[in-house]
Amino acid sequence: MVANSKPQTHHVSVLAFPFGSHAGPLHSLVLRLAAAAPQVAFSFLTTSKANAALFSKSPLSLHNVKAYNVPDGLPENFVPSGNPEVAVGFFLKAAPANFMGSLKDAEAATGLRVGCLVSDAFFWFVGDMAEEMKVPWVPVWTGGPRSLLAHVDTDLIRQRLGTSGGGKQTLDFLPGFSRFQMDDLPEGIVGKLESPLATLLYKMGQKLPKATAVAINSFEEVDPEVVNVLKSRFQKFLNVGPFSLIPSSPSPSPSLPPLLNDESGCLEWLDTQKPASVAYISFGSVVTPPPHELAAFAEALIESGFPFIWSFRGNIEEILPKGYDKMSLNGKILSWAPQVQVLGHSSTGVFVTHCGWNSILESIVGGVPMICRPFFGDQNLNMRTVEAAWGIGVGVEGGLITKPAAIKALELVLKQKEGEEMREKLKILQNLAQQAVEWNGSSPRAFNSLVEIVTK
């Protein structure tokens, strides 16, 4: 769909973090904003690699959204070390100056001065840019509300518990955290505080309360106690999700996500399976479990016999037991699967996930319980939220995937009473998510406030 061209009278610049799964949700939000405000020019600033991936995948083309490339900050002849934090560090060090240069390019191309800055919440320095430019700043947090509160209240946590980390002390002094412990916290709040990411997150937590508004891919009703605290911490806290339930352009059916091509035939295959019987496995696109854990999970699938869809980008033959190949398994192994549609299918009974926030929201929308194997960042806190606060999933016993632990978790969710109880709790959250995105729901109201702020 291409929007009708109108004279553009306002310019919003959007600064995206190009690593992990950060840029995608921000891009989705910008497309919604651009469709709602065709008179506004949106310049989307991130690295050429991230821009190419985002704009080539998008089925939607809007005349008022244009990509501008930002240098990645890497030195000449840089050789990747295998540690992604190195590239992140170089990018962040050069980011303020590089973004300002691309922002000037966007102003020259549009003929319009930037009137609002929207950024990934990681970019605390954009608050300083906005202050200097005398324009509103709207950071967008791509994680969940609970991890956001932990970062905003980092000083309080350190005052109460110290900074050494790794303890079992409860966090009951934080609203909504009575079932959580110190070692559930995201990295950088306690423990190793010297890393570039820890420094960034601390500065972010200090800066966000000064923003014009903070937006998040979530809905108010998912965690009302935590959301209400965040509303008191920020000038405005706008829950404008779940994005998977809201199309990027106006539609008469906001509760239906756009259909993706099912080239793999996995949705057709799901049609042949029993209700709530299939395990869907995807550990995201950033980190993969080590080979011995992948092999253990493959063995668990073979021994348990549960049908499955596994989104797996490596060579599956390397982790299968001797005597097995891809064709001999009771499932489908794909390099990519239409996750929202798979989770929305009635045959999908459990989602084995790394517990990234986007995946959790999509599982809630689909009403599918989770088996969680977190890796880093907010994922451990997300797992504890799924397991202890909401009761809609379970962590892998011992924290690492072994064949016995995987079989136990699969049987718990797919065969036992606990799985049924999880599904009942999910129905409540699923209904709340659907209600939140209805035309008079909390998320459209928050989105309308966001449109007002960025178009002033």
Coordinates of N, CA and C in Angstrom, one line a residue, residues 7 24-25 28 48 60 87 108 114-115 155 195 207 223 247 260 279 286 302 310 378 396 398-399 402 432 442 455:
P7 N 1.6 17.5 1.1 CA 2.7 18.3 1.5 C 3.1 18.0 3.0
G24 N 13.5 -3.7 14.7 CA 12.2 -4.2 14.1 C 11.0 -3.6 14.7
P25 N 10.8 -3.7 16.1 CA 9.6 -3.1 16.7 C 9.5 -1.6 16.5
S28 N 8.2 -0.9 13.1 CA 6.8 -1.2 13.0 C 6.0 0.0 13.6
S48 N 23.4 0.9 7.7 CA 22.9 0.5 6.4 C 22.5 -1.0 6.4
L60 N 4.9 -2.8 3.4 CA 4.2 -1.5 3.4 C 5.2 -0.4 2.9
A87 N 31.4 -4.9 18.7 CA 30.8 -4.0 17.7 C 29.8 -3.1 18.3
A108 N 18.3 18.3 5.5 CA 18.6 18.8 4.1 C 17.8 18.2 3.1
V114 N 14.0 19.1 12.2 CA 13.4 18.1 13.0 C 12.7 18.7 14.1
G115 N 11.4 18.3 14.3 CA 10.6 18.8 15.3 C 10.3 17.9 16.5
D155 N 19.2 2.7 41.3 CA 19.8 3.2 42.5 C 19.2 2.7 43.7
S195 N 30.8 -2.8 32.1 CA 30.7 -3.0 30.7 C 30.0 -1.8 30.0
K207 N 17.9 9.0 32.7 CA 17.5 10.0 31.8 C 16.0 9.8 31.4
D223 N 0.4 -6.1 33.2 CA 1.1 -6.1 34.5 C 0.7 -4.7 35.2
P247 N -2.0 -3.9 13.0 CA -1.3 -3.7 11.7 C -0.6 -2.4 11.6
L260 N 1.4 -13.9 6.5 CA 2.6 -14.0 5.8 C 2.6 -15.2 4.9
A279 N 4.8 -28.8 19.6 CA 5.8 -28.0 20.3 C 6.5 -27.1 19.2
V286 N 19.4 -14.0 17.9 CA 20.7 -13.4 18.4 C 21.6 -14.4 19.0
I302 N 12.8 -36.6 20.0 CA 12.7 -38.0 19.4 C 12.1 -39.0 20.4
W310 N 10.5 -26.6 14.4 CA 11.7 -26.0 15.0 C 12.3 -25.0 14.0
D378 N 17.4 -9.1 29.7 CA 16.2 -9.2 30.5 C 15.5 -10.5 30.4
V396 N 13.4 -24.3 32.1 CA 14.0 -25.6 32.0 C 14.7 -25.9 33.3
G398 N 17.1 -26.6 36.1 CA 18.5 -26.5 36.2 C 19.1 -25.4 35.3
G399 N 18.2 -24.7 34.5 CA 18.6 -23.6 33.7 C 19.3 -23.9 32.3
T402 N 18.9 -30.3 29.2 CA 19.3 -31.7 29.1 C 18.1 -32.5 28.6
L432 N -7.4 -10.0 27.5 CA -7.0 -8.6 27.9 C -6.2 -7.9 26.8
S442 N -7.1 0.6 25.7 CA -6.1 1.4 26.3 C -4.9 1.7 25.3
T455 N 3.6 15.0 16.5 CA 3.1 15.8 15.4 C 2.9 17.3 15.8

